[in-house]
Short mmCIF file of C-alpha atoms in Angstrom, two decimals:
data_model
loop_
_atom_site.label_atom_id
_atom_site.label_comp_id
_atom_site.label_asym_id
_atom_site.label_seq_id
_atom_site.Cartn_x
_atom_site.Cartn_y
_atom_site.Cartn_z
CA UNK P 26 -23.21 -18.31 -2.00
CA UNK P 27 -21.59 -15.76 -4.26
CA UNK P 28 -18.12 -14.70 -4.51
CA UNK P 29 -18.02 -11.85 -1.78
CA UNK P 30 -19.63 -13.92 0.60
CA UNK P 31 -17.21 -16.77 -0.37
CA UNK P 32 -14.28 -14.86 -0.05
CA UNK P 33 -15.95 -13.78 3.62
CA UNK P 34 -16.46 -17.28 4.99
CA UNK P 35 -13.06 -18.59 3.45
CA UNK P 36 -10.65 -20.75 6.39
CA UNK P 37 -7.27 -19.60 5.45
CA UNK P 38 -6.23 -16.19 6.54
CA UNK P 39 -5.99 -13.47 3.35
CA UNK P 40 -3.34 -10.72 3.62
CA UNK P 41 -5.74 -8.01 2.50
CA UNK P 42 -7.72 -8.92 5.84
CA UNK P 43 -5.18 -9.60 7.97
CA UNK P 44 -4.44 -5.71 7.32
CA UNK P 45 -7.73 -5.26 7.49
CA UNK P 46 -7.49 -6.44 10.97
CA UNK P 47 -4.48 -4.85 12.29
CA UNK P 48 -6.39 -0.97 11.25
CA UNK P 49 -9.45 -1.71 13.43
CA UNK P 50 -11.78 -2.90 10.30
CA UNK P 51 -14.40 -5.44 10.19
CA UNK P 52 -13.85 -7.07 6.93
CA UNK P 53 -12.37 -10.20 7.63
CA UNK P 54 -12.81 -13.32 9.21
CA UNK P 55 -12.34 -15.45 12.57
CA UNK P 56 -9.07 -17.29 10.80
CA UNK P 57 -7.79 -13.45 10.25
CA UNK P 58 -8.51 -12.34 14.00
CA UNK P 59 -6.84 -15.50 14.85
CA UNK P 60 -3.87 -15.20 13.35
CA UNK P 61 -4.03 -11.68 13.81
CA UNK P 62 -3.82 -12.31 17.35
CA UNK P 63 -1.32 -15.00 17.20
CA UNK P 64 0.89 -12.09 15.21
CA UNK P 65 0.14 -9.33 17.60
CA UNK P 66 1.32 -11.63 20.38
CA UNK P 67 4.68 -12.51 18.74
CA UNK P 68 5.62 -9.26 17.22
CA UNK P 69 3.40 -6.73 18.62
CA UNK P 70 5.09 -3.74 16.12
CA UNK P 71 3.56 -5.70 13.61
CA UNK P 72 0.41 -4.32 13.75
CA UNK P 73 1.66 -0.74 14.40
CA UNK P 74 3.79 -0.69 11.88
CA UNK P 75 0.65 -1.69 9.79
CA UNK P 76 -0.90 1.95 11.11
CA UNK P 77 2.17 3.92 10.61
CA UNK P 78 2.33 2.38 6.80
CA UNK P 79 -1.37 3.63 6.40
CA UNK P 80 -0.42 6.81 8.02
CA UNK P 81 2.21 6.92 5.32
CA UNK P 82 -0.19 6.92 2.85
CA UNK P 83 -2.31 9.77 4.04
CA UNK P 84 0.87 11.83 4.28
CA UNK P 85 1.92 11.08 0.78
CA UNK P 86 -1.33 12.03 -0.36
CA UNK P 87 -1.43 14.97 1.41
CA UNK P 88 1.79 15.86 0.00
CA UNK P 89 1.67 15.36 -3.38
CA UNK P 90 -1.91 17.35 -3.35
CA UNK P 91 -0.20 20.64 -1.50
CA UNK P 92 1.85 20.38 -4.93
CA UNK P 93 -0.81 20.62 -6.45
CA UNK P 94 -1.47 16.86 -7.84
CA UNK P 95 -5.44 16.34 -8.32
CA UNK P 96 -4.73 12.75 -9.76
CA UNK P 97 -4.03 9.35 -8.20
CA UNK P 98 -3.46 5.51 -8.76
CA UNK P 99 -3.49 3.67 -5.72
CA UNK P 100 -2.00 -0.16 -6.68
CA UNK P 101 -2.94 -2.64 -4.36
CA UNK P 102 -5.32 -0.01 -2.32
CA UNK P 103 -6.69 -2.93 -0.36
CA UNK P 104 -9.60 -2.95 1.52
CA UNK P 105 -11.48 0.66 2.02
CA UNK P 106 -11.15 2.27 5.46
CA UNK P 107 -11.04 5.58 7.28
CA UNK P 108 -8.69 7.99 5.73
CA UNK P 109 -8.70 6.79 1.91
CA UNK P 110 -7.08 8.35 -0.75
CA UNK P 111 -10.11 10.26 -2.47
CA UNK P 112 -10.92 11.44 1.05
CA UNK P 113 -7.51 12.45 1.37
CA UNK P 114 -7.55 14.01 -2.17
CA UNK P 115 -11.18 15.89 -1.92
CA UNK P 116 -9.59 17.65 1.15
CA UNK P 117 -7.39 19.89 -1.44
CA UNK P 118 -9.43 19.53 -4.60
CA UNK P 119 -13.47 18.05 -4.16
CA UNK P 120 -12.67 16.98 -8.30
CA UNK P 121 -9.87 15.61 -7.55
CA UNK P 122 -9.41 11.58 -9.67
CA UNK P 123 -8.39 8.43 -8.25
CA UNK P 124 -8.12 5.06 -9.46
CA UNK P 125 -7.74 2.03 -6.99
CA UNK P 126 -6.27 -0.89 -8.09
CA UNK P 127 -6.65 -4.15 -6.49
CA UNK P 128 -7.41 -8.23 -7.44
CA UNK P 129 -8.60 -8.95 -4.22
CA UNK P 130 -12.16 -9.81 -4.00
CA UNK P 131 -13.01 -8.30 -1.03
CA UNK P 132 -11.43 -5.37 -1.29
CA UNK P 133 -12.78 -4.70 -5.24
CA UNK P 134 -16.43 -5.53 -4.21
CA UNK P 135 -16.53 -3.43 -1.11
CA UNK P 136 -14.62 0.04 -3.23
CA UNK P 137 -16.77 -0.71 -5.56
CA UNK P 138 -19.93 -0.79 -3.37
CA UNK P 139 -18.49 2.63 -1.63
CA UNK P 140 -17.69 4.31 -4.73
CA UNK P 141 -20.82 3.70 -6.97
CA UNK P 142 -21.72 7.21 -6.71
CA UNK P 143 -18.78 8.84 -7.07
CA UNK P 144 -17.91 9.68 -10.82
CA UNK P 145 -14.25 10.85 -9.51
CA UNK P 146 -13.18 7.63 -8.53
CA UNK P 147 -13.45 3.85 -9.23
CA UNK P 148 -11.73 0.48 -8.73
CA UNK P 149 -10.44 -2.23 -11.12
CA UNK P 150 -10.20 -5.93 -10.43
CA UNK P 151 -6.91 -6.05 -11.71
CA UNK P 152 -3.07 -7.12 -11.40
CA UNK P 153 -0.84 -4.81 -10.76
CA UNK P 154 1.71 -7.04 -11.74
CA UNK P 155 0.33 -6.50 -15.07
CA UNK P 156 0.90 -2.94 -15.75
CA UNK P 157 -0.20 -2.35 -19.49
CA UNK P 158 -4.00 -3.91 -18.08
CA UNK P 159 -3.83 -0.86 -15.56
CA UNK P 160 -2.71 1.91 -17.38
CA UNK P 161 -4.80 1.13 -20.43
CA UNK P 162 -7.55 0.10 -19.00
CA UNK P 163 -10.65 2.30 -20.15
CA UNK P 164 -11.90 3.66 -16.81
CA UNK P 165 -7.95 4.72 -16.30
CA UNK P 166 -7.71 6.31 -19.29
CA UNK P 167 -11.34 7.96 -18.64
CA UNK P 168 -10.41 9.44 -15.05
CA UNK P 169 -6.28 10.01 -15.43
CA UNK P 170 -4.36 12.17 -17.63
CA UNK P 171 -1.34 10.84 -17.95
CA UNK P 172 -0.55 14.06 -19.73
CA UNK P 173 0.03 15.87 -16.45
CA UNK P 174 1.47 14.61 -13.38
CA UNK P 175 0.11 12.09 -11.48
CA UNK P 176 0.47 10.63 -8.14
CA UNK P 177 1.48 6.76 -8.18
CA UNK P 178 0.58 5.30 -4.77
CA UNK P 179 2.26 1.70 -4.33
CA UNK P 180 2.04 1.22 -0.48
CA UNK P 181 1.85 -2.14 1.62
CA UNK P 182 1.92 -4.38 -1.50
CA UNK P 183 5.39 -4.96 -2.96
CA UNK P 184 6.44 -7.05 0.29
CA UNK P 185 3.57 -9.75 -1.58
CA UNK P 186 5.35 -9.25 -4.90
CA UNK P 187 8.31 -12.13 -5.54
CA UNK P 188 11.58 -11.68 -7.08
CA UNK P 189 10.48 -13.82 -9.88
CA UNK P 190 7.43 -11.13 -10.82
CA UNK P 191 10.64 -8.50 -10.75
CA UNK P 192 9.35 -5.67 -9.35
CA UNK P 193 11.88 -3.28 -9.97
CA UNK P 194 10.66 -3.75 -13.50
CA UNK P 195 7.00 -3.66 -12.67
CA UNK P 196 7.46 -0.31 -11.25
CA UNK P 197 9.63 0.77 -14.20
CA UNK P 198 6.94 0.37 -16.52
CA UNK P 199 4.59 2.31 -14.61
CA UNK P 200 6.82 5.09 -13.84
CA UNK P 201 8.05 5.69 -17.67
CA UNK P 202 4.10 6.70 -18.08
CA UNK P 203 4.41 9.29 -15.41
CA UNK P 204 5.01 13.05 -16.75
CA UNK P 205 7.09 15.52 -15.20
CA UNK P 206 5.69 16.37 -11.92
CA UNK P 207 4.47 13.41 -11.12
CA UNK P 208 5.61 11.51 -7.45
CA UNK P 209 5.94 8.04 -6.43
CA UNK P 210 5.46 7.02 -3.13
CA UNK P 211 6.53 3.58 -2.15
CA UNK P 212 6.38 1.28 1.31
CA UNK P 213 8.49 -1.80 1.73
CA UNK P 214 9.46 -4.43 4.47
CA UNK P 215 13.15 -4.91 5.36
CA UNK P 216 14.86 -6.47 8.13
CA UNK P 217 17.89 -4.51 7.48
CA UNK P 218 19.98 -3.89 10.18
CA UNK P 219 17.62 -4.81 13.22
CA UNK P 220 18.20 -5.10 17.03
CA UNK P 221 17.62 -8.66 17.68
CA UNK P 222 14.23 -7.83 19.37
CA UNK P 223 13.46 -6.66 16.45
CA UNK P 224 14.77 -9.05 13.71
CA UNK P 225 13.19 -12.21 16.15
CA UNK P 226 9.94 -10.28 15.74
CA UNK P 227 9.91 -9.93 11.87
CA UNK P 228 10.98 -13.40 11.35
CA UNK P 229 7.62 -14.73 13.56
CA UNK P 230 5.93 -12.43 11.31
CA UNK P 231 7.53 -14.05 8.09
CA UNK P 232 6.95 -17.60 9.54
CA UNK P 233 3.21 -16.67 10.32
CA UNK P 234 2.33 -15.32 7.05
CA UNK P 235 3.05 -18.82 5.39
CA UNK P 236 -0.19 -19.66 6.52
CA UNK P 237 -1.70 -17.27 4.74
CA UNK P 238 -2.59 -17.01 1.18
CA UNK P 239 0.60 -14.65 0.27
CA UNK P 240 3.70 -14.91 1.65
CA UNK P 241 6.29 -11.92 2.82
CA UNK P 242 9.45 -10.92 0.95
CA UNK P 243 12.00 -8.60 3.21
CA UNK P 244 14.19 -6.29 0.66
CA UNK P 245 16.99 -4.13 1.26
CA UNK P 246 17.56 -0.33 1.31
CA UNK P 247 19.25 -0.34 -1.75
CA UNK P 248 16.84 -2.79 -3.49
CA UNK P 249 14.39 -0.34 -2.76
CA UNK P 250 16.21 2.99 -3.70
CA UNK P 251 17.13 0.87 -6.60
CA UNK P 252 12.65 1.34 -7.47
CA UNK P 253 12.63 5.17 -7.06
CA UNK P 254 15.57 5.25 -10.47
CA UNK P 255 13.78 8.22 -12.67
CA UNK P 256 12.99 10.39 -9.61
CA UNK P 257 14.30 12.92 -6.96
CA UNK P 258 13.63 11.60 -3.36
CA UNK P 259 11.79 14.54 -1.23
CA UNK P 260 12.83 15.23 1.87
CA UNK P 261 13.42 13.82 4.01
CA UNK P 262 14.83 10.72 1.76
CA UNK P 263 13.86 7.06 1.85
CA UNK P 264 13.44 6.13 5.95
CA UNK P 265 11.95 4.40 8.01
CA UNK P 266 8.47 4.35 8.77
CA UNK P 267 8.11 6.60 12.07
CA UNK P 268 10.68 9.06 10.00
CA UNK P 269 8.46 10.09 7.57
CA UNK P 270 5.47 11.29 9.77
CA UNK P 271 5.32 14.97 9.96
CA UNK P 272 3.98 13.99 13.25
CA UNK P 273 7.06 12.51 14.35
CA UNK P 274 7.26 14.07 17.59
CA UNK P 275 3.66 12.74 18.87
CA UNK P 276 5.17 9.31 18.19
CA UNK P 277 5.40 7.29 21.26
CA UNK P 278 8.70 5.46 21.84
CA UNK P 279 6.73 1.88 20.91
CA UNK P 280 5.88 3.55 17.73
CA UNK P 281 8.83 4.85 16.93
CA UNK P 282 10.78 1.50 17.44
CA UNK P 283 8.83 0.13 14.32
CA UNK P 284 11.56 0.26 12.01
CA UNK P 285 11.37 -2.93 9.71
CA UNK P 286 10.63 -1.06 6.85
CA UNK P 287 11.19 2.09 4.32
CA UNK P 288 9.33 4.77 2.77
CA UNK P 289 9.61 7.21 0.55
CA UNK P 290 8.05 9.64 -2.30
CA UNK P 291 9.83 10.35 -5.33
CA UNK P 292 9.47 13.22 -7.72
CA UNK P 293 9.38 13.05 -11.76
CA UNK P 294 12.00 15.53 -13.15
#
């Protein structure tokens, strides 16, 4: 059996599936539909805050390339589905770069399947946690420019990164590489100031993920403003999820309820 089909046929539920899951893909397993499931039924804004976290993405990406930004690293770009970042990218500039980070096996494999004949892009099996591996890694340094400005993407994967791996110093490093012009955009989890619908929801969500193979860490608003230090927050600011859409209005109420968590993008002076 190799690794991919290893990883495949593995019993414990994997976050990077479990996401997987919650977008409508079909690479995971039945112990990621089950707890899935289990998930949806306890805290069913889970799941659609999952969606309105990848439908921050797009809009950051479509952002930053109105502005003009034809280069991307995606940390912890998870498993590929409808809607990714060179997609995204190609819409504004067909030679538009992107590198796609991520130590999952699934999710490296299957990029790296996907992208074999594209020379824009590619995908390291790598740690983002390990920033010097990333940015100085030869097929970075091949596609990115670091030169001129650069769109760092580091959405739905710092809720999997403990205090002890400090973050805010993870990001840090990656940012000081960043030129003027560049943007950050950044999701995190919170259970800051929740109804109590709302906070019971989060904490089944927290209590389910322990049987998986990460676990979740909540942070604050100010923890998180603390990671965008460097930069000038575009409008409008760092919000909640539903905020952020351009498509705000076209929310329905159930979407716009999902509120255990921020986002924002952050320019490079």
């Amino acid at each position: 059996m190799d690794e991919k089909t290893a990883e495949l046929n593995g019993d414990r539920p994997n976050s990077a599936r479990l996401y997987d899951v919650f977008l409508g893909g079909n690479h995971n397993t039945e112990a990621d539909r089950q707890l899935a499931e289990r998930i949806k039924k306890s805290a069913p804004r889970w799941s659609l805050g999952a969606q309105l976290n990848r439908s921050f993405l797009r809009c950051a990406v479509h952002y930053m390339a109105a502005q003009g930004i034809d280069q991307f690293l995606d940390l912890g770009s998870g498993i590929p589905t409808v809607g990714n970042v060179h997609e995204i990218a190609a819409q504004h500039n067909p030679r538009a770069r992107v590198v796609y980070v991520d130590y999952e096996t699934i999710a490296y494999n299957t990029s790296r399947a996907e992208l074999a004949d594209n020379p824009n892009v590619t995908i390291l099996n790598a740690d983002l946690r390990d920033p010097r591996s990333v940015l100085d890694h030869p097929e970075t340094r091949e596609l990115l420019d670091f030169s001129r400005p650069v769109g760092l993407l580091i959405v739905g994967v710092l809720l999997f990164i403990g205090p002890r791996d400090r973050p805010g110093d993870i990001i840090a490093t990656y940012r000081e590489r960043l030129s003027s012009g560049s943007y950050l955009a950044i999701s995190q989890a919170s259970d800051d100031d929740l109804p109590a619908d709302l906070r019971d929801e989060i904490d089944q969500v927290v209590a389910s993920y322990e049987h998986a193979d990460e676990q979740l860490v909540l942070r604050s608003h100010d923890e998180v403003a603390g990671w965008f230090s460097g930069t000038e927050l575009v409008p409008p600011g760092l919000v909640h999820y539903p905020d952020w859409s351009p498509a705000q209005q076209a929310l329905s109420e159930e979407q716009q309820s999902c509120r255990y968590g921020y986002v924002g993008v952050g320019r490079v002076p």
